[in-house]
Every structure is written in C-alpha cells, then in structure tokens.
PDB file of C-alpha atoms in Angstrom:
ATOM      1  CA  MET A  12      -3.473  -2.072 -23.814  1.00  0.00           C
ATOM      2  CA  SER A  13      -3.432  -5.519 -22.162  1.00  0.00           C
ATOM      3  CA  LEU A  14      -0.700  -7.170 -20.103  1.00  0.00           C
ATOM      4  CA  ASN A  15      -0.441 -10.108 -22.502  1.00  0.00           C
ATOM      5  CA  GLY A  16       3.019 -11.646 -22.344  1.00  0.00           C
ATOM      6  CA  LYS A  17       3.962  -9.830 -19.128  1.00  0.00           C
ATOM      7  CA  VAL A  18       5.130 -11.636 -15.992  1.00  0.00           C
ATOM      8  CA  ALA A  19       4.272 -10.336 -12.523  1.00  0.00           C
ATOM      9  CA  ILE A  20       5.174 -11.099  -8.920  1.00  0.00           C
ATOM     10  CA  VAL A  21       2.648 -10.166  -6.227  1.00  0.00           C
ATOM     11  CA  THR A  22       3.877 -10.676  -2.673  1.00  0.00           C
ATOM     12  CA  GLY A  23       1.345 -11.519   0.007  1.00  0.00           C
ATOM     13  CA  SER A  24      -1.143 -12.593  -2.646  1.00  0.00           C
ATOM     14  CA  GLY A  25      -2.689 -15.715  -1.173  1.00  0.00           C
ATOM     15  CA  ALA A  26      -5.821 -13.882  -0.064  1.00  0.00           C
ATOM     16  CA  GLY A  27      -7.387 -10.458   0.437  1.00  0.00           C
ATOM     17  CA  LEU A  28      -6.132  -7.434  -1.445  1.00  0.00           C
ATOM     18  CA  GLY A  29      -3.046  -9.222  -2.757  1.00  0.00           C
ATOM     19  CA  LEU A  30      -5.139 -11.984  -4.304  1.00  0.00           C
ATOM     20  CA  ALA A  31      -7.412  -9.398  -5.940  1.00  0.00           C
ATOM     21  CA  TYR A  32      -4.334  -7.719  -7.446  1.00  0.00           C
ATOM     22  CA  ALA A  33      -2.958 -11.021  -8.739  1.00  0.00           C
ATOM     23  CA  GLN A  34      -6.284 -12.072 -10.219  1.00  0.00           C
ATOM     24  CA  GLU A  35      -6.715  -8.745 -12.007  1.00  0.00           C
ATOM     25  CA  LEU A  36      -3.184  -8.860 -13.436  1.00  0.00           C
ATOM     26  CA  ALA A  37      -3.919 -12.372 -14.706  1.00  0.00           C
ATOM     27  CA  ARG A  38      -7.267 -11.239 -16.095  1.00  0.00           C
ATOM     28  CA  GLN A  39      -5.406  -8.599 -18.087  1.00  0.00           C
ATOM     29  CA  GLY A  40      -3.082 -11.250 -19.526  1.00  0.00           C
ATOM     30  CA  ALA A  41      -0.088 -11.410 -17.174  1.00  0.00           C
ATOM     31  CA  SER A  42       1.413 -14.627 -15.825  1.00  0.00           C
ATOM     32  CA  VAL A  43       1.586 -14.274 -12.047  1.00  0.00           C
ATOM     33  CA  ILE A  44       3.790 -15.544  -9.236  1.00  0.00           C
ATOM     34  CA  ILE A  45       1.656 -15.919  -6.114  1.00  0.00           C
ATOM     35  CA  ASN A  46       3.421 -15.545  -2.765  1.00  0.00           C
ATOM     36  CA  ASP A  47       2.196 -16.585   0.666  1.00  0.00           C
ATOM     37  CA  VAL A  48       3.533 -18.290   3.791  1.00  0.00           C
ATOM     38  CA  ASN A  49       0.843 -21.000   3.692  1.00  0.00           C
ATOM     39  CA  GLN A  50       1.060 -23.700   1.008  1.00  0.00           C
ATOM     40  CA  GLU A  51      -2.665 -24.480   0.995  1.00  0.00           C
ATOM     41  CA  ILE A  52      -3.634 -20.826   0.671  1.00  0.00           C
ATOM     42  CA  ALA A  53      -1.065 -20.265  -2.074  1.00  0.00           C
ATOM     43  CA  ASP A  54      -2.264 -23.319  -4.000  1.00  0.00           C
ATOM     44  CA  SER A  55      -5.866 -22.118  -3.742  1.00  0.00           C
ATOM     45  CA  ALA A  56      -4.879 -18.716  -5.075  1.00  0.00           C
ATOM     46  CA  VAL A  57      -3.052 -20.282  -8.015  1.00  0.00           C
ATOM     47  CA  ALA A  58      -6.091 -22.468  -8.745  1.00  0.00           C
ATOM     48  CA  SER A  59      -8.400 -19.435  -8.745  1.00  0.00           C
ATOM     49  CA  ILE A  60      -6.315 -18.004 -11.590  1.00  0.00           C
ATOM     50  CA  THR A  61      -5.618 -21.124 -13.606  1.00  0.00           C
ATOM     51  CA  GLU A  62      -9.234 -22.307 -13.432  1.00  0.00           C
ATOM     52  CA  ALA A  63     -10.247 -18.954 -14.930  1.00  0.00           C
ATOM     53  CA  GLY A  64      -7.852 -19.512 -17.834  1.00  0.00           C
ATOM     54  CA  GLY A  65      -4.876 -17.588 -16.472  1.00  0.00           C
ATOM     55  CA  LYS A  66      -1.303 -18.585 -15.677  1.00  0.00           C
ATOM     56  CA  ALA A  67       0.095 -18.674 -12.143  1.00  0.00           C
ATOM     57  CA  ALA A  68       2.635 -20.429  -9.937  1.00  0.00           C
ATOM     58  CA  ALA A  69       3.399 -20.137  -6.230  1.00  0.00           C
ATOM     59  CA  VAL A  70       6.378 -19.351  -4.039  1.00  0.00           C
ATOM     60  CA  VAL A  71       5.713 -20.234  -0.405  1.00  0.00           C
ATOM     61  CA  ALA A  72       8.144 -18.200   1.695  1.00  0.00           C
ATOM     62  CA  PRO A  73       8.049 -15.260   4.130  1.00  0.00           C
ATOM     63  CA  VAL A  74       8.951 -11.915   2.600  1.00  0.00           C
ATOM     64  CA  GLY A  75      11.801  -9.990   4.178  1.00  0.00           C
ATOM     65  CA  SER A  76      15.041 -11.768   3.371  1.00  0.00           C
ATOM     66  CA  SER A  77      17.159 -11.355   0.271  1.00  0.00           C
ATOM     67  CA  GLU A  78      16.857 -15.123  -0.236  1.00  0.00           C
ATOM     68  CA  THR A  79      13.061 -14.907  -0.624  1.00  0.00           C
ATOM     69  CA  ALA A  80      13.345 -11.887  -2.916  1.00  0.00           C
ATOM     70  CA  ASP A  81      15.863 -13.648  -5.157  1.00  0.00           C
ATOM     71  CA  LEU A  82      13.739 -16.820  -5.157  1.00  0.00           C
ATOM     72  CA  LEU A  83      10.674 -14.884  -6.306  1.00  0.00           C
ATOM     73  CA  VAL A  84      12.562 -13.367  -9.237  1.00  0.00           C
ATOM     74  CA  LYS A  85      14.230 -16.684 -10.130  1.00  0.00           C
ATOM     75  CA  THR A  86      10.887 -18.512 -10.083  1.00  0.00           C
ATOM     76  CA  ALA A  87       9.291 -15.903 -12.347  1.00  0.00           C
ATOM     77  CA  VAL A  88      12.139 -16.183 -14.844  1.00  0.00           C
ATOM     78  CA  ASP A  89      12.402 -19.976 -14.701  1.00  0.00           C
ATOM     79  CA  THR A  90       8.631 -20.557 -14.890  1.00  0.00           C
ATOM     80  CA  PHE A  91       7.451 -17.867 -17.266  1.00  0.00           C
ATOM     81  CA  GLY A  92      10.615 -16.682 -18.999  1.00  0.00           C
ATOM     82  CA  GLY A  93      11.106 -13.246 -17.479  1.00  0.00           C
ATOM     83  CA  LEU A  94       9.827 -10.532 -15.173  1.00  0.00           C
ATOM     84  CA  ASP A  95       8.070  -7.249 -15.973  1.00  0.00           C
ATOM     85  CA  ILE A  96       5.993  -6.324 -12.916  1.00  0.00           C
ATOM     86  CA  LEU A  97       6.489  -6.401  -9.150  1.00  0.00           C
ATOM     87  CA  VAL A  98       3.719  -5.637  -6.639  1.00  0.00           C
ATOM     88  CA  THR A  99       4.945  -5.614  -3.029  1.00  0.00           C
ATOM     89  CA  ASN A 100       1.812  -6.252  -1.004  1.00  0.00           C
ATOM     90  CA  ALA A 101       3.002  -8.588   1.781  1.00  0.00           C
ATOM     91  CA  GLY A 102       2.380  -7.285   5.272  1.00  0.00           C
ATOM     92  CA  ILE A 103       1.453  -8.091   8.839  1.00  0.00           C
ATOM     93  CA  LEU A 104      -0.067  -6.195  11.765  1.00  0.00           C
ATOM     94  CA  ARG A 105       1.009  -6.118  15.387  1.00  0.00           C
ATOM     95  CA  ASP A 106      -1.129  -3.260  16.704  1.00  0.00           C
ATOM     96  CA  LYS A 107      -0.467  -1.985  20.230  1.00  0.00           C
ATOM     97  CA  SER A 108      -0.112   1.413  21.850  1.00  0.00           C
ATOM     98  CA  LEU A 109       3.460   2.628  22.320  1.00  0.00           C
ATOM     99  CA  LEU A 110       4.076   1.461  25.896  1.00  0.00           C
ATOM    100  CA  LYS A 111       2.633  -1.985  25.157  1.00  0.00           C
ATOM    101  CA  MET A 112       4.502  -2.502  21.883  1.00  0.00           C
ATOM    102  CA  THR A 113       7.457  -4.851  22.226  1.00  0.00           C
ATOM    103  CA  ASP A 114      10.688  -4.851  20.246  1.00  0.00           C
ATOM    104  CA  GLU A 115       9.443  -7.997  18.508  1.00  0.00           C
ATOM    105  CA  ASP A 116       6.135  -6.322  17.553  1.00  0.00           C
ATOM    106  CA  PHE A 117       8.077  -3.463  15.991  1.00  0.00           C
ATOM    107  CA  ASP A 118      10.755  -5.538  14.287  1.00  0.00           C
ATOM    108  CA  LEU A 119       8.345  -8.050  12.729  1.00  0.00           C
ATOM    109  CA  VAL A 120       6.265  -5.351  11.045  1.00  0.00           C
ATOM    110  CA  ILE A 121       9.289  -3.392   9.835  1.00  0.00           C
ATOM    111  CA  ASN A 122      10.933  -6.572   8.508  1.00  0.00           C
ATOM    112  CA  VAL A 123       7.975  -7.627   6.371  1.00  0.00           C
ATOM    113  CA  HIS A 124       6.815  -4.227   5.149  1.00  0.00           C
ATOM    114  CA  VAL A 125       9.997  -2.171   4.855  1.00  0.00           C
ATOM    115  CA  LYS A 126      12.762  -4.727   4.467  1.00  0.00           C
ATOM    116  CA  GLY A 127      10.504  -7.002   2.414  1.00  0.00           C
ATOM    117  CA  THR A 128       9.699  -4.157   0.037  1.00  0.00           C
ATOM    118  CA  PHE A 129      13.373  -3.156  -0.120  1.00  0.00           C
ATOM    119  CA  THR A 130      14.737  -6.637  -0.844  1.00  0.00           C
ATOM    120  CA  CYS A 131      12.065  -7.509  -3.414  1.00  0.00           C
ATOM    121  CA  VAL A 132      12.415  -4.200  -5.246  1.00  0.00           C
ATOM    122  CA  ARG A 133      16.214  -4.492  -5.238  1.00  0.00           C
ATOM    123  CA  SER A 134      16.083  -7.994  -6.744  1.00  0.00           C
ATOM    124  CA  ALA A 135      13.473  -7.062  -9.339  1.00  0.00           C
ATOM    125  CA  TYR A 136      15.272  -3.852 -10.333  1.00  0.00           C
ATOM    126  CA  ALA A 137      18.546  -5.735 -10.712  1.00  0.00           C
ATOM    127  CA  TYR A 138      16.816  -8.075 -13.161  1.00  0.00           C
ATOM    128  CA  PHE A 139      15.168  -5.178 -15.010  1.00  0.00           C
ATOM    129  CA  LYS A 140      18.433  -3.279 -15.376  1.00  0.00           C
ATOM    130  CA  GLU A 141      20.541  -6.277 -16.375  1.00  0.00           C
ATOM    131  CA  ASN A 142      18.017  -7.310 -19.031  1.00  0.00           C
ATOM    132  CA  GLY A 143      16.945  -3.910 -20.346  1.00  0.00           C
ATOM    133  CA  VAL A 144      13.373  -4.280 -19.065  1.00  0.00           C
ATOM    134  CA  ALA A 145      11.357  -1.090 -18.538  1.00  0.00           C
ATOM    135  CA  GLY A 146       9.655  -2.719 -15.572  1.00  0.00           C
ATOM    136  CA  ARG A 147       6.795  -1.599 -13.378  1.00  0.00           C
ATOM    137  CA  ILE A 148       6.996  -1.614  -9.583  1.00  0.00           C
ATOM    138  CA  VAL A 149       3.912  -0.985  -7.432  1.00  0.00           C
ATOM    139  CA  THR A 150       4.348  -0.806  -3.661  1.00  0.00           C
ATOM    140  CA  ILE A 151       1.506  -0.659  -1.160  1.00  0.00           C
ATOM    141  CA  GLY A 152       1.181   2.151   1.364  1.00  0.00           C
ATOM    142  CA  SER A 153      -1.647   3.030   3.748  1.00  0.00           C
ATOM    143  CA  PRO A 154      -3.552   6.058   5.028  1.00  0.00           C
ATOM    144  CA  THR A 155      -1.871   5.257   8.362  1.00  0.00           C
ATOM    145  CA  GLY A 156       1.512   5.946   6.801  1.00  0.00           C
ATOM    146  CA  GLN A 157       0.231   9.263   5.450  1.00  0.00           C
ATOM    147  CA  ARG A 158      -1.698  10.492   8.500  1.00  0.00           C
ATOM    148  CA  GLY A 159      -0.906   8.238  11.465  1.00  0.00           C
ATOM    149  CA  ASN A 160      -3.268   6.055  13.493  1.00  0.00           C
ATOM    150  CA  PHE A 161      -3.598   5.239  17.188  1.00  0.00           C
ATOM    151  CA  GLY A 162      -1.894   1.985  18.162  1.00  0.00           C
ATOM    152  CA  GLN A 163       0.048   1.593  14.929  1.00  0.00           C
ATOM    153  CA  THR A 164       3.531   2.992  15.585  1.00  0.00           C
ATOM    154  CA  ASN A 165       5.192   0.125  13.718  1.00  0.00           C
ATOM    155  CA  TYR A 166       2.737   0.073  10.806  1.00  0.00           C
ATOM    156  CA  ALA A 167       2.775   3.869  10.401  1.00  0.00           C
ATOM    157  CA  ALA A 168       6.580   3.888  10.339  1.00  0.00           C
ATOM    158  CA  ALA A 169       6.618   1.056   7.807  1.00  0.00           C
ATOM    159  CA  LYS A 170       4.085   2.550   5.411  1.00  0.00           C
ATOM    160  CA  ALA A 171       5.608   6.033   5.602  1.00  0.00           C
ATOM    161  CA  GLY A 172       8.993   4.449   4.962  1.00  0.00           C
ATOM    162  CA  ILE A 173       7.724   2.702   1.839  1.00  0.00           C
ATOM    163  CA  VAL A 174       6.521   5.977   0.330  1.00  0.00           C
ATOM    164  CA  GLY A 175       9.864   7.581   1.183  1.00  0.00           C
ATOM    165  CA  MET A 176      11.701   4.788  -0.617  1.00  0.00           C
ATOM    166  CA  VAL A 177       9.429   5.140  -3.647  1.00  0.00           C
ATOM    167  CA  ARG A 178      10.336   8.815  -4.041  1.00  0.00           C
ATOM    168  CA  THR A 179      14.020   7.915  -3.909  1.00  0.00           C
ATOM    169  CA  TRP A 180      13.715   4.962  -6.278  1.00  0.00           C
ATOM    170  CA  ALA A 181      11.799   7.024  -8.830  1.00  0.00           C
ATOM    171  CA  MET A 182      14.926   9.154  -9.210  1.00  0.00           C
ATOM    172  CA  GLU A 183      17.330   6.215  -9.242  1.00  0.00           C
ATOM    173  CA  MET A 184      15.311   4.170 -11.734  1.00  0.00           C
ATOM    174  CA  LYS A 185      14.332   6.920 -14.159  1.00  0.00           C
ATOM    175  CA  LYS A 186      17.263   6.403 -16.530  1.00  0.00           C
ATOM    176  CA  ALA A 187      16.429   2.678 -16.810  1.00  0.00           C
ATOM    177  CA  GLY A 188      12.831   3.464 -17.741  1.00  0.00           C
ATOM    178  CA  VAL A 189      11.468   1.670 -14.673  1.00  0.00           C
ATOM    179  CA  SER A 190       8.483   3.243 -12.920  1.00  0.00           C
ATOM    180  CA  VAL A 191       7.753   2.848  -9.214  1.00  0.00           C
ATOM    181  CA  ASN A 192       4.695   4.072  -7.341  1.00  0.00           C
ATOM    182  CA  ALA A 193       2.915   3.582  -4.034  1.00  0.00           C
ATOM    183  CA  VAL A 194      -0.797   2.807  -3.944  1.00  0.00           C
ATOM    184  CA  ILE A 195      -2.744   3.839  -0.835  1.00  0.00           C
ATOM    185  CA  PRO A 196      -5.731   1.461  -0.745  1.00  0.00           C
ATOM    186  CA  VAL A 197      -8.912   1.875   1.278  1.00  0.00           C
ATOM    187  CA  ALA A 198     -10.845  -1.375   1.012  1.00  0.00           C
ATOM    188  CA  ALA A 199     -12.725  -4.108   2.804  1.00  0.00           C
ATOM    189  CA  THR A 200     -10.281  -6.560   4.365  1.00  0.00           C
ATOM    190  CA  ALA A 201     -10.294  -9.117   7.161  1.00  0.00           C
ATOM    191  CA  MET A 202      -9.309  -6.274   9.494  1.00  0.00           C
ATOM    192  CA  THR A 203     -12.120  -3.880   8.522  1.00  0.00           C
ATOM    193  CA  LYS A 204     -14.657  -6.675   9.047  1.00  0.00           C
ATOM    194  CA  THR A 205     -13.986  -6.374  12.770  1.00  0.00           C
ATOM    195  CA  ILE A 206     -14.607  -2.597  12.926  1.00  0.00           C
ATOM    196  CA  PRO A 207     -18.246  -1.660  13.715  1.00  0.00           C
ATOM    197  CA  PHE A 208     -17.976   1.549  11.670  1.00  0.00           C
ATOM    198  CA  PHE A 209     -17.716  -0.500   8.451  1.00  0.00           C
ATOM    199  CA  LYS A 210     -20.317  -3.137   9.404  1.00  0.00           C
ATOM    200  CA  ALA A 211     -23.029  -2.064   6.937  1.00  0.00           C
ATOM    201  CA  ALA A 212     -20.535  -1.882   4.065  1.00  0.00           C
ATOM    202  CA  VAL A 213     -18.921  -5.244   4.776  1.00  0.00           C
ATOM    203  CA  GLU A 214     -22.283  -6.993   5.220  1.00  0.00           C
ATOM    204  CA  ALA A 215     -23.547  -5.586   1.911  1.00  0.00           C
ATOM    205  CA  ASP A 216     -20.385  -6.787   0.167  1.00  0.00           C
ATOM    206  CA  GLU A 217     -20.730 -10.264   1.682  1.00  0.00           C
ATOM    207  CA  ARG A 218     -24.316 -10.435   0.367  1.00  0.00           C
ATOM    208  CA  GLY A 219     -23.034  -9.611  -3.102  1.00  0.00           C
ATOM    209  CA  GLU A 220     -24.657  -6.170  -3.032  1.00  0.00           C
ATOM    210  CA  ALA A 221     -23.156  -2.767  -3.787  1.00  0.00           C
ATOM    211  CA  MET A 222     -21.898  -0.975  -0.709  1.00  0.00           C
ATOM    212  CA  PRO A 223     -23.953   2.054   0.409  1.00  0.00           C
ATOM    213  CA  GLU A 224     -23.043   5.243  -1.431  1.00  0.00           C
ATOM    214  CA  PHE A 225     -21.808   6.873   1.810  1.00  0.00           C
ATOM    215  CA  PHE A 226     -18.947   4.370   1.985  1.00  0.00           C
ATOM    216  CA  ARG A 227     -18.107   4.380  -1.721  1.00  0.00           C
ATOM    217  CA  LYS A 228     -18.142   8.158  -2.138  1.00  0.00           C
ATOM    218  CA  ASP A 229     -17.744   9.923   1.238  1.00  0.00           C
ATOM    219  CA  LEU A 230     -15.132   7.465   2.514  1.00  0.00           C
ATOM    220  CA  GLY A 231     -13.733   6.140  -0.766  1.00  0.00           C
ATOM    221  CA  PHE A 232     -14.220   2.632   0.634  1.00  0.00           C
ATOM    222  CA  GLY A 233     -15.125  -0.465  -1.356  1.00  0.00           C
ATOM    223  CA  PRO A 234     -14.150  -4.076  -2.077  1.00  0.00           C
ATOM    224  CA  ALA A 235     -10.637  -5.108  -3.033  1.00  0.00           C
ATOM    225  CA  GLN A 236     -11.568  -5.221  -6.722  1.00  0.00           C
ATOM    226  CA  ASP A 237     -11.898  -1.413  -6.715  1.00  0.00           C
ATOM    227  CA  VAL A 238      -8.163  -1.165  -6.005  1.00  0.00           C
ATOM    228  CA  ALA A 239      -7.060  -3.932  -8.370  1.00  0.00           C
ATOM    229  CA  GLY A 240      -7.776  -1.980 -11.561  1.00  0.00           C
ATOM    230  CA  VAL A 241      -5.376   0.780 -10.519  1.00  0.00           C
ATOM    231  CA  ILE A 242      -2.681  -1.789  -9.743  1.00  0.00           C
ATOM    232  CA  ALA A 243      -3.092  -3.285 -13.226  1.00  0.00           C
ATOM    233  CA  PHE A 244      -3.016   0.139 -14.880  1.00  0.00           C
ATOM    234  CA  LEU A 245       0.178   1.171 -13.075  1.00  0.00           C
ATOM    235  CA  SER A 246       1.671  -2.153 -14.227  1.00  0.00           C
ATOM    236  CA  SER A 247       0.985  -1.385 -17.883  1.00  0.00           C
ATOM    237  CA  GLU A 248       2.958   0.372 -20.595  1.00  0.00           C
ATOM    238  CA  GLU A 249       0.342   3.125 -20.563  1.00  0.00           C
ATOM    239  CA  ALA A 250       1.618   4.196 -17.113  1.00  0.00           C
ATOM    240  CA  ALA A 251       5.215   4.710 -18.261  1.00  0.00           C
ATOM    241  CA  GLY A 252       5.180   8.417 -17.450  1.00  0.00           C
ATOM    242  CA  ILE A 253       3.788   7.997 -13.925  1.00  0.00           C
ATOM    243  CA  THR A 254       6.440   7.411 -11.270  1.00  0.00           C
ATOM    244  CA  GLY A 255       7.319   8.468  -7.736  1.00  0.00           C
ATOM    245  CA  GLN A 256       3.653   9.000  -6.824  1.00  0.00           C
ATOM    246  CA  ALA A 257       1.448   8.061  -3.880  1.00  0.00           C
ATOM    247  CA  ILE A 258      -1.963   7.232  -5.358  1.00  0.00           C
ATOM    248  CA  GLY A 259      -5.026   6.674  -3.203  1.00  0.00           C
ATOM    249  CA  VAL A 260      -7.899   4.500  -4.367  1.00  0.00           C
ATOM    250  CA  GLY A 261     -11.012   2.918  -2.910  1.00  0.00           C
ATOM    251  CA  GLY A 262     -14.699   2.742  -3.731  1.00  0.00           C
ATOM    252  CA  ASP A 263     -15.505   5.464  -6.277  1.00  0.00           C
ATOM    253  CA  ARG A 264     -12.555   7.670  -5.271  1.00  0.00           C
ATOM    254  CA  LEU A 265      -9.126   8.134  -6.886  1.00  0.00           C
ATOM    255  CA  GLN A 266      -6.591  10.468  -5.256  1.00  0.00           C
ATOM    256  CA  VAL A 267      -3.091  11.769  -5.786  1.00  0.00           C
ATOM    257  CA  TRP A 268      -1.420  12.421  -2.446  1.00  0.00           C
ATOM    258  CA  SER A 269       0.875  15.440  -2.268  1.00  0.00           C
ATOM    259  CA  HIS A 270       4.517  15.235  -1.369  1.00  0.00           C
ATOM    260  CA  PRO A 271       5.252  16.985   1.952  1.00  0.00           C
ATOM    261  CA  GLU A 272       5.730  20.705   1.393  1.00  0.00           C
ATOM    262  CA  PRO A 273       6.197  23.595   3.874  1.00  0.00           C
ATOM    263  CA  VAL A 274       2.917  25.327   4.718  1.00  0.00           C
ATOM    264  CA  ALA A 275       4.577  28.448   6.160  1.00  0.00           C
ATOM    265  CA  THR A 276       8.033  30.010   5.928  1.00  0.00           C
ATOM    266  CA  GLU A 277       9.575  33.004   7.704  1.00  0.00           C
ATOM    267  CA  PHE A 278      13.131  34.298   8.031  1.00  0.00           C
ATOM    268  CA  HIS A 279      14.804  36.057  10.938  1.00  0.00           C
ATOM    269  CA  ASP A 280      18.180  37.766  10.754  1.00  0.00           C
ATOM    270  CA  GLY A 281      20.656  35.931  12.918  1.00  0.00           C
ATOM    271  CA  GLY A 282      18.545  32.779  13.139  1.00  0.00           C
ATOM    272  CA  TRP A 283      15.938  31.462  15.522  1.00  0.00           C
ATOM    273  CA  ASP A 284      17.332  31.465  19.062  1.00  0.00           C
ATOM    274  CA  TYR A 285      15.195  30.652  22.098  1.00  0.00           C
ATOM    275  CA  ALA A 286      14.153  34.268  22.721  1.00  0.00           C
ATOM    276  CA  THR A 287      13.174  34.769  19.073  1.00  0.00           C
ATOM    277  CA  MET A 288      11.164  31.558  19.151  1.00  0.00           C
ATOM    278  CA  LEU A 289       9.229  32.910  22.110  1.00  0.00           C
ATOM    279  CA  SER A 290       8.631  36.308  20.523  1.00  0.00           C
ATOM    280  CA  GLU A 291       8.013  35.275  16.895  1.00  0.00           C
ATOM    281  CA  GLY A 292       8.470  31.580  16.180  1.00  0.00           C
ATOM    282  CA  LYS A 293       5.802  30.338  18.574  1.00  0.00           C
ATOM    283  CA  ALA A 294       3.103  32.328  16.796  1.00  0.00           C
ATOM    284  CA  LEU A 295       4.166  30.996  13.384  1.00  0.00           C
ATOM    285  CA  LEU A 296       3.999  27.402  14.588  1.00  0.00           C
ATOM    286  CA  GLU A 297       0.691  27.752  16.419  1.00  0.00           C
ATOM    287  CA  ALA A 298      -0.946  29.434  13.432  1.00  0.00           C
ATOM    288  CA  ASN A 299       0.005  26.525  11.172  1.00  0.00           C
ATOM    289  CA  LEU A 300      -0.419  23.390  13.262  1.00  0.00           C
ATOM    290  CA  GLN A 301      -1.200  20.343  11.098  1.00  0.00           C
ATOM    291  CA  SER A 302      -3.771  17.723  12.054  1.00  0.00           C
ATOM    292  CA  VAL A 303      -2.873  14.081  12.688  1.00  0.00           C
ATOM    293  CA  GLY A 304      -4.866  10.926  12.094  1.00  0.00           C
ATOM    294  CA  GLU A 305      -7.871  10.465   9.822  1.00  0.00           C
ATOM    295  CA  LYS A 306     -11.078  12.244  10.724  1.00  0.00           C
ATOM    296  CA  MET A 307     -14.000  10.006   9.822  1.00  0.00           C
ATOM    297  CA  PRO A 308     -17.350  11.596   8.941  1.00  0.00           C
ATOM    298  CA  GLU A 309     -20.300  10.637  11.115  1.00  0.00           C
ATOM    299  CA  LEU A 310     -22.167   7.560   9.963  1.00  0.00           C
ATOM    300  CA  PRO A 311     -25.709   8.276   8.731  1.00  0.00           C
ATOM    301  CA  ALA A 312     -28.314   6.949  11.168  1.00  0.00           C
ATOM    302  CA  GLU A 313     -29.455   4.178   8.844  1.00  0.00           C
ATOM    303  CA  LEU A 314     -25.907   2.813   8.603  1.00  0.00           C
ATOM    304  CA  GLN A 315     -25.191   2.795  12.337  1.00  0.00           C
ATOM    305  CA  PRO A 316     -24.448  -0.689  13.731  1.00  0.00           C
ATOM    306  CA  GLU A 317     -27.201  -1.993  16.015  1.00  0.00           C
ATOM    307  CA  THR A 318     -25.034  -1.683  19.118  1.00  0.00           C
ATOM    308  CA  ALA A 319     -24.517   2.035  18.453  1.00  0.00           C
ATOM    309  CA  LYS A 320     -28.186   2.927  17.914  1.00  0.00           C
TER     310      LYS A 320
END
C-alpha cells in the first residue's frame, strides 16, 4: 500500500539519514516537509524530491522549541492540506568524556533530541487527535541509547529518553489509533566516515559499490537507504498494529529490541539489609552482571584500514 495522499514532516532532513527518509516517503507518494537549520541545504533537499516528481516544502528552523514544532505542523497543513506522518530525526552531537563535558554540551544535545522530539510529537499528536487522524509517528533512537558508548553521556541519555517516551506515548495514543515507534538505525553517516573501522564500507559506498558482506550482515551496517524503507513502512497503514517498539535496522539486518526485563529475581524475608546483601545479595548481582557498550567483532584482515595493517 502506497503513501499516496499522505503528508509527512521529517525533522533534520536536509542531508544524511533524514534526507534519505524524506526521499523514500516522497517516493512512496507522500508530500514532505523538509526541516533543517540551513536554507541552502533545505532548498537542495526539496529540489532533490521535486525534481524526481515528488512534493516537498521546507521549514528552516532549529528543532527544540514549541514554536518550531507548531510551525512545522502549520506549514504541513497550510501547504499540503493536512498531516499524517511525523519522523523526528533532528539531532546534534557534542561528544566528550564526562569530566570534559560542559553544561552547554549536555543541554544542547538534550534540547534537540529529547525536547525537540517531545515538542514535535506533542504538536503532531494534538493535530491528529483534533482531526481524527490515525497518524504515524517514528522517532529515531541509537544503539548508544540502548547500550551506552564512551564519550556520549548526553547522546546516550537523549536516545534512551526517546525510547522511554515512545513506550509511554504508545499507551497514551492507543485509543486515538496513532502509532509511535523508535527506529534504531545503523548506517553510514558523516560521523562514521571518520571512523577507521568503517573505512572499507564507506569507501565502497562512495564508489557506488555494495558494502562488503561483513558489514552488511555481521554488523548490520549499510547506507542510509537501508533504513529508509523501514521508516516508510512504519509510516503506512499496514503498520497500524505496530506501536511502542524499538526496531533496529541496517544493512541486511532487522531487529526488534526487547523492553528491559529483570534477568534474575530472589526474595528474602524481612527485606535486603546490608548484612543480607553481603551474605546473599552480592552473589545474585555478581552472577547476573550485564555488559555495557557495543562489542564489535574483529575486522577481517582484508578489510583492515591501511594504518592498522
């Protein structure tokens, strides 16, 4: 089933993953509101859609405030007659280890990712509910939000927070028939181009070649277009019964992330005081310690960057 007649907003869609999402939604028939902070980049993104026969318009404004969120919804309604789909992709990075991270580094990332997702979803949901639209909301998470990553306190908090909001919104929006999910993408971006581990994959992609199978299968890593199809599907009527989920995608891999569940449970009469923790609780915890961070498999020798050989 196509997205013909649907109207979508994609925040942070001037380039990269967001642009791939917007282009795929347009390819499937949706009219798209592009959002970026740079007018030239936004105009180029719009042109990439309209020149391919699609419909798009731009809103140039930073995501975070209620004013931007309301403007995005108003522009969609005024330009294309309504709103059916929201994809909250806008984000920034300010990576530093904990003792080097400033208040500004933390606040900027939280404002764009968490508050920006919150304000945009609130505005879109208000429109959906007031107009009886069984809308589709797709937020963007990250493996860092699921597992943690060195130097990304702010980003990990933001992406974990987005998934937490999605679980809550799925309950609040169920009666209105609105679905909301988080997609956890693993894809080539401007950031991964700078990481030696991904060098062979990124260079193959830039040459217009398929990425090596190790990246596509073992890592679930590929170009942005591999993620875009899932975004379009979750935006469709066919995905009506899928909500409150964290869905991983990249390369040849599709995943459903679990919700946090206890891995071990014990009871002790009278509760767990300090002495009982020493005699019994310590052993329970140590036997069930959970790993943190992502463990990357070793690169095959033929895919090692030159500097590492």
